[in-house]
Every structure is written in C-alpha cells, then in structure tokens.
Short mmCIF file of C-alpha atoms in Angstrom, two decimals:
data_model
loop_
_atom_site.label_atom_id
_atom_site.label_comp_id
_atom_site.label_asym_id
_atom_site.label_seq_id
_atom_site.Cartn_x
_atom_site.Cartn_y
_atom_site.Cartn_z
CA PRO K 1 -14.67 1.21 -31.26
CA ILE K 2 -11.87 3.81 -31.81
CA LEU K 3 -11.04 3.35 -27.51
CA LEU K 4 -11.82 -0.50 -27.82
CA THR K 5 -9.78 -1.17 -30.85
CA ALA K 6 -6.34 1.54 -29.05
CA MET K 7 -6.78 -0.81 -26.27
CA GLU K 8 -6.74 -3.95 -28.32
CA HIS K 9 -4.22 -3.82 -29.52
CA SER K 10 -2.05 -1.56 -26.63
CA VAL K 11 -1.96 -5.49 -24.72
CA GLN K 12 -1.21 -6.98 -27.41
CA ASP K 13 1.24 -5.31 -28.80
CA ALA K 14 2.71 -5.13 -25.20
CA MET K 15 2.79 -8.69 -25.40
CA PRO K 16 5.45 -10.67 -26.46
CA GLY K 17 6.26 -13.60 -28.98
CA SER K 18 6.15 -16.57 -25.99
CA MET K 19 3.19 -16.71 -23.54
CA THR K 20 5.22 -19.57 -21.80
CA ASN K 21 7.39 -16.22 -19.60
CA THR K 22 4.84 -13.61 -20.04
CA GLY K 23 3.03 -12.96 -16.28
CA PHE K 24 0.22 -10.93 -15.50
CA PHE K 25 -0.47 -8.81 -12.03
CA LEU K 26 -3.88 -9.21 -10.32
CA SER K 27 -5.17 -7.74 -8.06
CA GLY K 28 -8.86 -7.79 -8.41
CA GLY K 29 -9.57 -4.73 -9.37
CA THR K 30 -11.00 -2.79 -13.16
CA ASP K 31 -7.47 -2.09 -14.14
CA THR K 32 -5.73 -4.75 -13.96
CA GLY K 33 -8.95 -7.27 -14.59
CA ALA K 34 -8.91 -4.91 -17.37
CA VAL K 35 -6.20 -6.18 -19.61
CA VAL K 36 -6.51 -9.77 -18.36
CA ALA K 37 -9.81 -10.00 -20.81
CA LEU K 38 -8.12 -7.73 -23.23
CA ALA K 39 -5.31 -10.79 -22.99
CA ALA K 40 -7.37 -13.55 -22.62
CA ARG K 41 -8.89 -13.38 -25.49
CA SER K 42 -6.74 -12.84 -27.65
CA VAL K 43 -4.53 -15.46 -26.95
CA LYS K 44 -5.17 -19.63 -27.47
CA THR K 45 -3.55 -20.70 -24.18
CA PRO K 46 -4.38 -19.69 -20.42
CA VAL K 47 -3.04 -16.39 -19.32
CA LYS K 48 -0.52 -16.51 -16.22
CA THR K 49 -1.60 -14.75 -13.30
CA PHE K 50 -0.67 -13.72 -9.78
CA THR K 51 -2.39 -12.06 -6.48
CA ILE K 52 -0.50 -11.45 -3.08
CA GLY K 53 -1.97 -10.44 -0.25
CA TYR K 54 -1.34 -9.63 3.41
CA GLU K 55 -0.99 -11.52 6.31
CA GLY K 56 1.07 -10.68 9.66
CA THR K 57 0.30 -9.88 14.04
CA GLY K 58 -3.28 -9.31 14.80
CA ALA K 59 -6.27 -8.57 12.81
CA GLY K 60 -7.39 -5.89 9.37
CA TYR K 61 -5.80 -7.64 6.88
CA GLU K 62 -9.70 -8.83 5.65
CA ASP K 63 -9.38 -5.37 4.47
CA TYR K 64 -6.22 -5.04 2.38
CA ASN K 65 -6.92 -8.32 0.99
CA GLU K 66 -8.50 -8.86 -2.97
CA PHE K 67 -7.92 -12.46 -3.76
CA HIS K 68 -12.09 -12.95 -3.64
CA TYR K 69 -12.16 -10.84 -6.37
CA ALA K 70 -8.39 -11.72 -8.59
CA ARG K 71 -10.93 -15.72 -8.45
CA LEU K 72 -13.14 -14.71 -9.89
CA ILE K 73 -11.87 -12.91 -12.26
CA ALA K 74 -9.30 -15.84 -12.80
CA GLU K 75 -11.85 -17.78 -12.67
CA HIS K 76 -14.22 -15.76 -15.12
CA TYR K 77 -11.17 -15.83 -17.93
CA GLY K 78 -9.64 -18.56 -16.98
CA THR K 79 -6.30 -18.02 -16.20
CA GLU K 80 -3.95 -20.01 -14.31
CA HIS K 81 -3.60 -18.48 -11.57
CA HIS K 82 -1.21 -17.90 -8.95
CA GLU K 83 -1.41 -16.41 -4.64
CA PHE K 84 0.49 -15.50 -2.62
CA HIS K 85 0.67 -13.61 1.05
CA ILE K 86 3.12 -11.44 2.32
CA SER K 87 4.00 -10.87 6.07
CA PRO K 88 5.93 -7.90 7.77
CA ASP K 89 8.92 -9.68 7.68
CA SER K 90 8.83 -10.46 3.92
CA LEU K 91 9.24 -7.07 3.70
CA LYS K 92 11.75 -6.93 5.99
CA SER K 93 14.08 -9.46 4.34
CA ALA K 94 12.97 -7.55 1.12
CA LEU K 95 14.02 -3.61 2.27
CA PRO K 96 18.02 -4.24 1.24
CA ARG K 97 17.31 -5.12 -2.22
CA ILE K 98 14.27 -2.62 -2.44
CA ILE K 99 16.23 0.29 -1.29
CA ALA K 100 18.79 -0.73 -3.91
CA GLY K 101 17.29 -0.67 -6.53
CA LEU K 102 15.72 2.70 -6.07
CA LYS K 103 17.98 5.47 -7.71
CA GLN K 104 15.53 7.94 -6.04
CA PRO K 105 14.19 7.69 -2.72
CA SER K 106 9.65 5.92 -3.15
CA GLY K 107 7.92 5.05 -0.26
CA ASP K 108 5.59 3.98 -2.97
CA ALA K 109 7.82 0.87 -4.60
CA ILE K 110 7.16 -1.44 -1.85
CA ASN K 111 4.51 -3.48 -3.72
CA THR K 112 5.36 -3.84 -7.08
CA PHE K 113 8.54 -5.10 -5.53
CA LEU K 114 7.41 -7.29 -3.39
CA VAL K 115 5.06 -9.15 -6.13
CA SER K 116 7.14 -8.82 -8.66
CA GLY K 117 9.20 -10.96 -6.51
CA THR K 118 6.09 -14.03 -5.87
CA LEU K 119 6.48 -14.72 -10.07
CA PRO K 120 8.89 -17.79 -11.15
CA GLY K 121 12.16 -17.47 -11.97
CA GLU K 122 10.91 -17.98 -15.83
CA ILE K 123 8.81 -15.77 -16.03
CA ASP K 124 10.16 -11.69 -18.29
CA THR K 125 7.73 -10.29 -19.19
CA VAL K 126 4.29 -8.47 -16.49
CA LEU K 127 2.07 -6.91 -17.43
CA THR K 128 0.29 -4.53 -15.06
CA GLY K 129 -2.64 -2.66 -15.36
CA THR K 130 -0.60 0.81 -13.66
CA GLY K 131 -1.97 4.53 -14.64
CA GLY K 132 -5.53 3.16 -14.96
CA ASP K 133 -6.71 4.74 -11.99
CA GLU K 134 -6.10 7.97 -13.15
CA ILE K 135 -6.41 8.22 -17.59
CA PHE K 136 -10.08 6.42 -17.19
CA ILE K 137 -11.08 8.82 -14.68
CA GLY K 138 -11.30 6.32 -11.29
CA SER K 139 -9.36 7.58 -8.74
CA HIS K 140 -12.51 8.74 -5.64
CA TRP K 141 -9.49 11.87 -5.78
CA PHE K 142 -12.04 13.31 -8.48
CA ARG K 143 -15.05 12.76 -5.89
CA GLN K 144 -13.26 15.07 -3.71
CA GLN K 145 -12.56 17.34 -5.98
CA ALA K 146 -15.67 17.95 -6.84
CA ARG K 147 -16.68 18.23 -3.47
CA LEU K 148 -13.56 20.74 -3.27
CA MET K 149 -14.30 23.31 -5.69
CA GLU K 150 -18.49 22.77 -4.56
CA THR K 151 -17.51 23.81 -0.66
CA SER K 152 -14.88 26.78 -2.61
CA ALA K 153 -17.64 28.04 -4.09
CA LYS K 154 -19.54 28.82 -1.41
CA TRP K 155 -16.31 30.72 0.51
CA GLN K 156 -15.11 32.49 -1.94
CA LYS K 157 -19.35 33.72 -2.96
CA LEU K 158 -18.90 35.26 0.73
CA PRO K 159 -18.64 38.81 0.95
CA GLY K 160 -14.38 40.36 1.05
CA PHE K 161 -14.19 41.71 4.28
CA MET K 162 -15.83 39.15 5.77
CA ARG K 163 -13.21 36.18 4.89
CA SER K 164 -10.85 38.45 5.72
CA LEU K 165 -12.19 38.42 9.46
CA VAL K 166 -12.52 35.16 9.17
CA LEU K 167 -8.87 34.68 8.35
CA GLY K 168 -7.77 37.30 10.66
CA THR K 169 -8.64 35.18 13.47
CA THR K 170 -7.18 31.64 12.53
CA SER K 171 -4.82 31.62 14.75
CA VAL K 172 -6.87 32.11 18.17
CA LEU K 173 -9.85 29.17 16.91
CA PRO K 174 -9.96 26.05 18.57
CA GLY K 175 -8.71 22.80 17.51
CA ALA K 176 -8.63 22.29 13.75
CA LEU K 177 -11.34 25.14 12.74
CA GLY K 178 -8.58 27.69 12.01
CA TYR K 179 -6.40 24.99 9.76
CA ARG K 180 -9.66 24.56 7.29
CA PHE K 181 -10.48 27.81 7.34
CA LYS K 182 -7.48 29.11 6.03
CA ARG K 183 -6.79 25.98 3.87
CA LEU K 184 -10.57 26.49 2.29
CA ASN K 185 -9.28 29.86 1.12
CA GLU K 186 -5.93 28.31 -0.33
CA LEU K 187 -8.52 25.62 -2.74
CA GLY K 188 -10.31 28.61 -4.48
CA ASN K 189 -6.52 28.59 -5.74
CA GLY K 190 -7.86 26.13 -8.95
CA VAL K 191 -7.34 22.53 -9.60
CA GLN K 192 -3.56 23.36 -8.93
CA ALA K 193 -4.20 23.64 -5.28
CA GLN K 194 -6.97 20.65 -4.85
CA TYR K 195 -3.49 18.13 -6.41
CA ARG K 196 -1.68 19.71 -4.20
CA HIS K 197 -4.26 19.03 -1.41
CA PHE K 198 -4.52 15.62 -2.03
CA LYS K 199 -1.55 14.27 -3.25
CA PHE K 200 1.31 15.98 -0.67
CA MET K 201 1.85 14.63 2.14
CA PHE K 202 2.90 17.72 3.38
CA SER K 203 2.25 21.04 3.29
CA GLY K 204 4.30 24.06 1.69
CA HIS K 205 3.89 25.44 5.75
CA ASP K 206 4.67 22.00 7.53
CA THR K 207 8.07 22.06 4.91
CA ASN K 208 8.61 25.21 6.40
CA THR K 209 9.62 23.91 9.41
CA LEU K 210 9.98 20.63 8.74
CA PHE K 211 13.58 21.12 7.75
CA THR K 212 16.57 22.48 9.06
CA ALA K 213 17.64 25.85 8.24
CA ASP K 214 20.98 24.59 7.03
CA PHE K 215 18.94 22.03 4.53
CA ARG K 216 16.56 24.50 3.25
CA ASP K 217 18.95 27.23 2.10
CA GLN K 218 20.39 24.29 -0.04
CA LEU K 219 17.07 24.13 -1.54
CA SER K 220 15.60 26.79 -4.39
CA SER K 221 11.99 27.67 -4.64
CA ARG K 222 12.04 25.31 -7.04
CA TYR K 223 11.17 22.31 -4.85
CA SER K 224 8.45 24.28 -3.26
CA PRO K 225 5.05 21.75 -3.55
CA GLU K 226 3.65 24.92 -5.78
CA SER K 227 6.25 25.21 -8.04
CA ILE K 228 6.37 21.52 -7.88
CA VAL K 229 3.06 21.00 -9.25
CA ASP K 230 3.43 23.94 -11.67
CA MET K 231 6.90 22.18 -13.34
CA TYR K 232 3.69 19.56 -14.38
CA ASP K 233 0.69 21.53 -15.69
CA ASP K 234 -0.23 22.88 -19.15
CA PRO K 235 -2.54 26.15 -18.38
CA ILE K 236 -1.76 26.67 -22.31
CA LEU K 237 -4.05 23.25 -22.51
CA ASN K 238 -7.31 24.64 -21.51
CA TYR K 239 -8.49 22.21 -19.87
CA ASP K 240 -11.99 21.42 -17.19
CA PRO K 241 -11.37 20.54 -13.85
CA VAL K 242 -11.74 17.13 -13.96
CA ASN K 243 -8.91 17.28 -17.18
CA GLN K 244 -6.81 19.39 -15.63
CA MET K 245 -6.49 17.02 -12.93
CA GLU K 246 -6.36 14.20 -14.68
CA ASN K 247 -3.30 16.03 -16.43
CA LEU K 248 -1.57 16.13 -12.73
CA LEU K 249 -1.67 12.98 -11.88
CA PHE K 250 -0.74 11.54 -15.64
CA LYS K 251 2.09 14.12 -15.78
CA HIS K 252 3.29 14.14 -11.92
CA GLU K 253 1.78 10.90 -10.08
CA VAL K 254 1.29 8.33 -13.33
CA SER K 255 4.94 9.05 -15.26
CA ASN K 256 7.46 10.25 -12.32
CA LEU K 257 6.38 8.31 -9.60
CA GLN K 258 4.51 4.51 -10.76
CA LEU K 259 5.86 3.72 -13.87
CA ARG K 260 9.24 5.25 -13.15
CA ASP K 261 8.28 2.41 -9.77
CA VAL K 262 7.55 0.14 -10.85
CA ASP K 263 10.22 -0.16 -14.11
CA ALA K 264 13.12 -0.30 -10.83
CA MET K 265 11.21 -2.90 -8.45
CA SER K 266 10.84 -5.81 -12.17
CA ILE K 267 14.80 -4.64 -13.04
CA VAL K 268 15.97 -5.82 -9.63
CA HIS K 269 14.10 -9.43 -10.26
CA GLY K 270 15.57 -9.73 -13.66
CA MET K 271 12.04 -9.02 -15.82
CA GLU K 272 10.76 -6.26 -18.21
CA ALA K 273 7.23 -4.52 -16.70
CA ARG K 274 4.28 -3.81 -19.15
CA SER K 275 1.69 -0.98 -18.09
CA PRO K 276 -0.52 -0.87 -21.75
CA LEU K 277 -3.50 1.13 -20.09
CA VAL K 278 -0.85 3.58 -20.75
CA ASP K 279 -0.13 3.52 -24.25
CA ARG K 280 0.48 6.49 -26.53
CA ARG K 281 -2.89 5.20 -28.56
CA ILE K 282 -5.04 5.05 -25.66
CA LEU K 283 -3.59 8.52 -24.27
CA ASP K 284 -4.75 10.46 -27.74
CA VAL K 285 -7.69 9.19 -28.14
CA LEU K 286 -9.03 10.02 -24.17
CA CYS K 287 -6.80 13.41 -24.48
CA ARG K 288 -9.52 14.80 -27.15
CA VAL K 289 -12.81 13.37 -24.39
CA SER K 290 -13.99 16.11 -22.15
CA GLY K 291 -14.49 15.29 -18.56
CA GLU K 292 -18.22 15.14 -17.84
CA GLY K 293 -17.16 12.37 -21.08
CA LYS K 294 -14.81 10.67 -19.75
CA ALA K 295 -17.26 10.35 -16.27
CA PRO K 296 -20.93 12.20 -16.21
CA GLY K 297 -22.03 13.45 -13.28
CA LEU K 298 -18.54 10.93 -11.14
CA GLN K 299 -19.94 7.98 -12.69
CA LEU K 300 -16.53 6.72 -12.17
CA ARG K 301 -14.82 4.56 -15.88
CA HIS K 302 -17.77 5.25 -17.73
CA LEU K 303 -15.81 5.32 -20.34
CA MET K 304 -13.88 2.42 -19.17
CA PHE K 305 -17.66 0.77 -18.97
CA LYS K 306 -19.06 1.74 -21.84
CA THR K 307 -16.12 0.51 -23.70
CA LEU K 308 -15.10 -2.97 -22.55
CA GLY K 309 -19.45 -3.84 -21.97
CA GLU K 310 -19.53 -7.09 -21.00
CA LEU K 311 -15.64 -8.58 -21.26
CA LEU K 312 -15.79 -6.89 -18.19
CA LEU K 313 -16.71 -9.55 -15.39
CA GLU K 314 -19.46 -7.12 -13.97
CA LYS K 315 -18.88 -8.52 -10.74
CA THR K 316 -15.17 -6.19 -11.03
CA LYS K 317 -17.77 -2.86 -12.54
CA THR K 318 -19.96 -2.58 -8.46
CA ARG K 319 -17.38 -3.16 -6.47
CA PRO K 320 -15.99 -2.02 -3.17
CA LYS K 321 -13.03 1.40 -4.95
CA MET K 322 -9.39 -0.66 -3.11
CA SER K 323 -6.34 0.89 -4.17
CA PHE K 324 -2.76 -1.50 -4.17
CA ILE K 325 -1.45 -0.63 -1.92
CA VAL K 326 0.23 -2.18 1.44
CA PRO K 327 -1.60 -2.70 4.55
CA MET K 328 1.25 -0.39 6.36
CA ASP K 329 -1.41 0.95 9.21
CA LEU K 330 -0.84 -2.32 10.66
CA TRP K 331 2.69 -2.65 9.62
CA ALA K 332 4.12 0.14 11.07
CA ARG K 333 2.26 0.23 14.36
CA ARG K 334 2.80 -3.70 14.66
CA ASP K 335 5.64 -5.31 12.84
CA LEU K 336 7.41 -3.25 11.98
CA LYS K 337 6.94 -0.30 14.43
CA PRO K 338 10.64 -0.79 16.18
CA MET K 339 12.22 -0.38 13.38
CA ILE K 340 10.90 2.76 12.40
CA THR K 341 11.79 4.36 15.48
CA GLN K 342 14.40 3.73 15.38
CA LEU K 343 15.38 5.25 12.24
CA LEU K 344 12.90 8.63 12.88
CA SER K 345 15.06 8.95 16.94
CA PRO K 346 15.81 12.20 17.81
CA GLU K 347 19.84 11.51 17.39
CA VAL K 348 19.26 9.38 13.82
CA VAL K 349 17.61 12.63 12.65
CA ALA K 350 20.04 15.44 14.35
CA ARG K 351 22.81 13.50 12.80
CA ARG K 352 21.40 13.77 8.76
CA GLY K 353 20.80 16.79 9.06
CA ILE K 354 18.01 16.90 6.84
CA PHE K 355 14.68 17.66 9.24
CA ASN K 356 14.89 19.51 12.29
CA PRO K 357 14.26 16.52 14.67
CA GLU K 358 12.01 18.36 16.97
CA VAL K 359 9.41 18.24 14.45
CA ILE K 360 9.58 14.66 13.20
CA GLN K 361 9.11 13.43 17.01
CA LYS K 362 6.22 15.69 17.32
CA ILE K 363 5.09 13.66 13.24
CA SER K 364 5.61 9.94 15.59
CA HIS K 365 4.35 10.90 18.52
CA ASP K 366 1.40 12.31 16.91
CA TYR K 367 0.64 8.61 14.76
CA PHE K 368 2.39 6.09 17.01
CA VAL K 369 0.57 8.01 20.29
CA SER K 370 -1.96 10.66 20.60
CA GLY K 371 -3.91 9.23 17.29
CA ARG K 372 -3.28 13.20 15.01
CA GLU K 373 -1.80 11.82 12.87
CA ARG K 374 -3.58 9.00 11.03
CA HIS K 375 -1.12 8.78 8.36
CA PRO K 376 1.37 5.61 8.65
CA PHE K 377 3.36 6.24 5.11
CA LYS K 378 4.02 9.91 6.94
CA VAL K 379 6.76 8.26 9.49
CA TRP K 380 7.14 5.57 6.50
CA ASN K 381 8.22 7.46 4.12
CA LEU K 382 10.92 9.76 6.35
CA ALA K 383 11.99 6.21 7.13
CA LEU K 384 13.03 5.25 3.92
CA LEU K 385 14.65 7.87 3.39
CA GLU K 386 17.21 7.41 5.46
CA LEU K 387 17.24 3.69 5.11
CA TRP K 388 18.05 5.22 1.42
CA CYS K 389 20.49 7.34 2.61
CA ARG K 390 22.06 4.60 4.96
CA PHE K 391 22.56 2.70 1.50
CA HIS K 392 23.77 5.42 -1.41
CA VAL K 393 24.57 8.33 0.44
CA ASP K 394 26.74 7.31 3.41
CA VAL K 395 28.24 4.28 1.32
CA LYS K 396 30.75 4.33 -0.99
CA THR K 397 28.65 3.10 -5.17
CA GLY K 398 29.14 -0.49 -5.69
CA SER K 399 29.21 -1.22 -2.51
CA ALA K 400 27.40 -5.27 -1.92
CA ILE K 401 23.86 -4.57 -0.91
CA PRO K 402 22.72 -5.49 2.72
CA ASP K 403 21.77 -9.45 3.56
CA ARG K 404 19.39 -7.85 6.39
CA VAL K 405 17.64 -4.74 6.16
CA GLU K 406 19.58 -4.77 10.18
CA ASP K 407 23.03 -4.10 8.86
CA LEU K 408 21.82 -0.55 7.95
CA LEU K 409 20.41 0.08 11.13
#
C-alpha cells in the first residue's frame, strides 16, 4: 500500500491542472502503461496517449513496432489515442534540431525527439515512463548479471595457477576465445566490472587504441571506463548485487543520460517532460527493499506487478520485453549508411583529431562489411559525435540551426 500510494501521488502531482494540454507517451510497455493506468483512474476525461512506430526500406520493422500493445492499453483505459510512423527521412530531417538541442553529444536522445515532434501544438506537458526499467528491476541486464556472477564464481573456484596458465596463453588462443577468458577474469571484480561490460560500448582496452595520442594526453584518468563507474558507485551502502546494479543504472544511466536527454529533446519542442516513476517518494520506498524482495528468483518487475495488481493489463505483463529504441540496425545498414560512412571516412576522422582513423575504419568495416561488429550504435554514436562537433565546436555560438542535415555534411 505504501508503494501504491507513492506511485498514485507521483503521477497525480506530475499532471498539471489542465488535461487538455497534457499528453502521455505510450510505448506499449509496462512502464508507460502503468503511468497511463494510474492517470486514467484519477481523472474524469480520457487522457491523450501517443505512440510511434517505424518504417523504411525493406523488412524487419515489425520487430520494433509496438502498436498492437499500445492499442490494447489505450482501449482498456479509454484513452484518446494517436499513432505515428517514423521513417529514416524523418530522422534525417530532424537531425539539425536534435544536434542543436543537445548540450552534450548523445545517441540516446533521438527517440524522445521523434515522439515529441508528433504531439500537437497545444500539448505543453508530457508524462513518460522513463526509469521504470531500472528502478523496478525490469531490465534484462539483471538476469544477465546473475548469469555472469554464476559463471564468474565457477572461474574463481579454479586454482590460481590454472587461471594464470590460461590467461598467459590468451594471445595465442583461436578467435575470440582469448578475449573471453580475459573478460571472464575481469568480471570477477564485482558488480562495477559487470556494469561496464553491459553498458559501455568501448572497453578500457578499446580506448587505448581508439583515441589519438594527442587526444589521449588531454584526458585525465578520471575519464577511463573504470573511474566513470567509480564516480557513481557508493560501496558504503553495502547493497546486495541486484540493488548495487540498480543503483549504478539509476545514478549513471537514468539520471545522467535518460532524464537529461528526455528533458533536452522535449524542450526543443516547447514542452516539459515529466517522469513520475523516478519520483523521490517511490525511490524512498524502493531503497528499503532488498533485491530479492524486488525480484524474487529474478522475476522481473515482481514488485510493480504485485503493487498495481489488476490495474495493469494482464497482456502487458506477459508480453515479450522490448526496449523503446529506434531501429538503428535497419536504418544504419540501409537508408543512413551513406551519411554514416561519409562522417566516418579516414579524412573526416583524421581532421577531427579525436580518434585513430585506422581504428574507426576497422569498426566501420566490421559492422558494414564483415559482420563481426553487430552493435549499430557504435557507428551511429561515432557519426553523431562528428555532427555534434560540427555544430557546437566548429561554428560560432548562437549560429542558426541548419535547415537540412546535408548543410552539416
């Protein structure tokens, strides 16, 4: 009851007096569905919900679109529902405003900008489900963490001389086997190492070769992957592994990335985004609950489901987990490939002076040609950083926002 009361009050307080000017992002998932459910039962008029899906050249977009589940939620709670399709051309048209609105470079902001851009002009406040995955133990990272801990424990049980022998031969082991043994050994260093493994696209080893010598000399030790995580961890709290991972996810990713980007991208459209699931009243309750209490046997979202009960639509509880991300793998390999490869060309990379052109070319080749690199956001984030530098570093402060992304190329 305490958690339910906190959730009810946080959603009610996030809604302004006039529902005419208020919208709700509805992805079709549990977090946005919970916010809509709590709002719908506290007001007399239908709430306005907004969902985006994706389209573009070729097939595969059905794996990213959640229209079906969003419609089920909208119908169940009687919302005034709106749907929009986003194409790679929509993204290209929006990129200049996205870049201009980002005070720090980020590849994570585009989905919020795109969905915000679909809202009608009278909407000046929008409620989101940001942070729910992390604070309610709803992310697949927690299950992966448990598997890593189990595997790492088996590795650590081997006699020290055997581990040393294996690690001493990693340079001659075939394929990625040597890399996996080294990573397995690193993961024995605890939750911080596991977090870096999950959330950092480039490892500490990568950054040694990724940056040019001149740029690396300008970085202090504070900017290594290890020290960045250390800034957000608090060993004094003595959390269990699940709560320690939750703490890192909330402090580092939710607070420092997601909320920042949601705020920046909604402001570009002249509206305020509010995220009631990360209200302090909710966090105060959750901070007192053990990891096992939040997710017994790693039943994701157990505490949210138990708290909201029948208020949540049953089909949204049992549906496959999806993340609210753009279909970058499809767009990067198809419609956005010419722009990305141009921004990552050796000449462009060398002129910027941050990254080693040879390393960037290998990343690009491994993604676009050989297939050894499967992470589309590596090439996308590198390309977006170059665009961000062109607007925020290369031009004078206060310059007009270009009409087309081609003007930045």
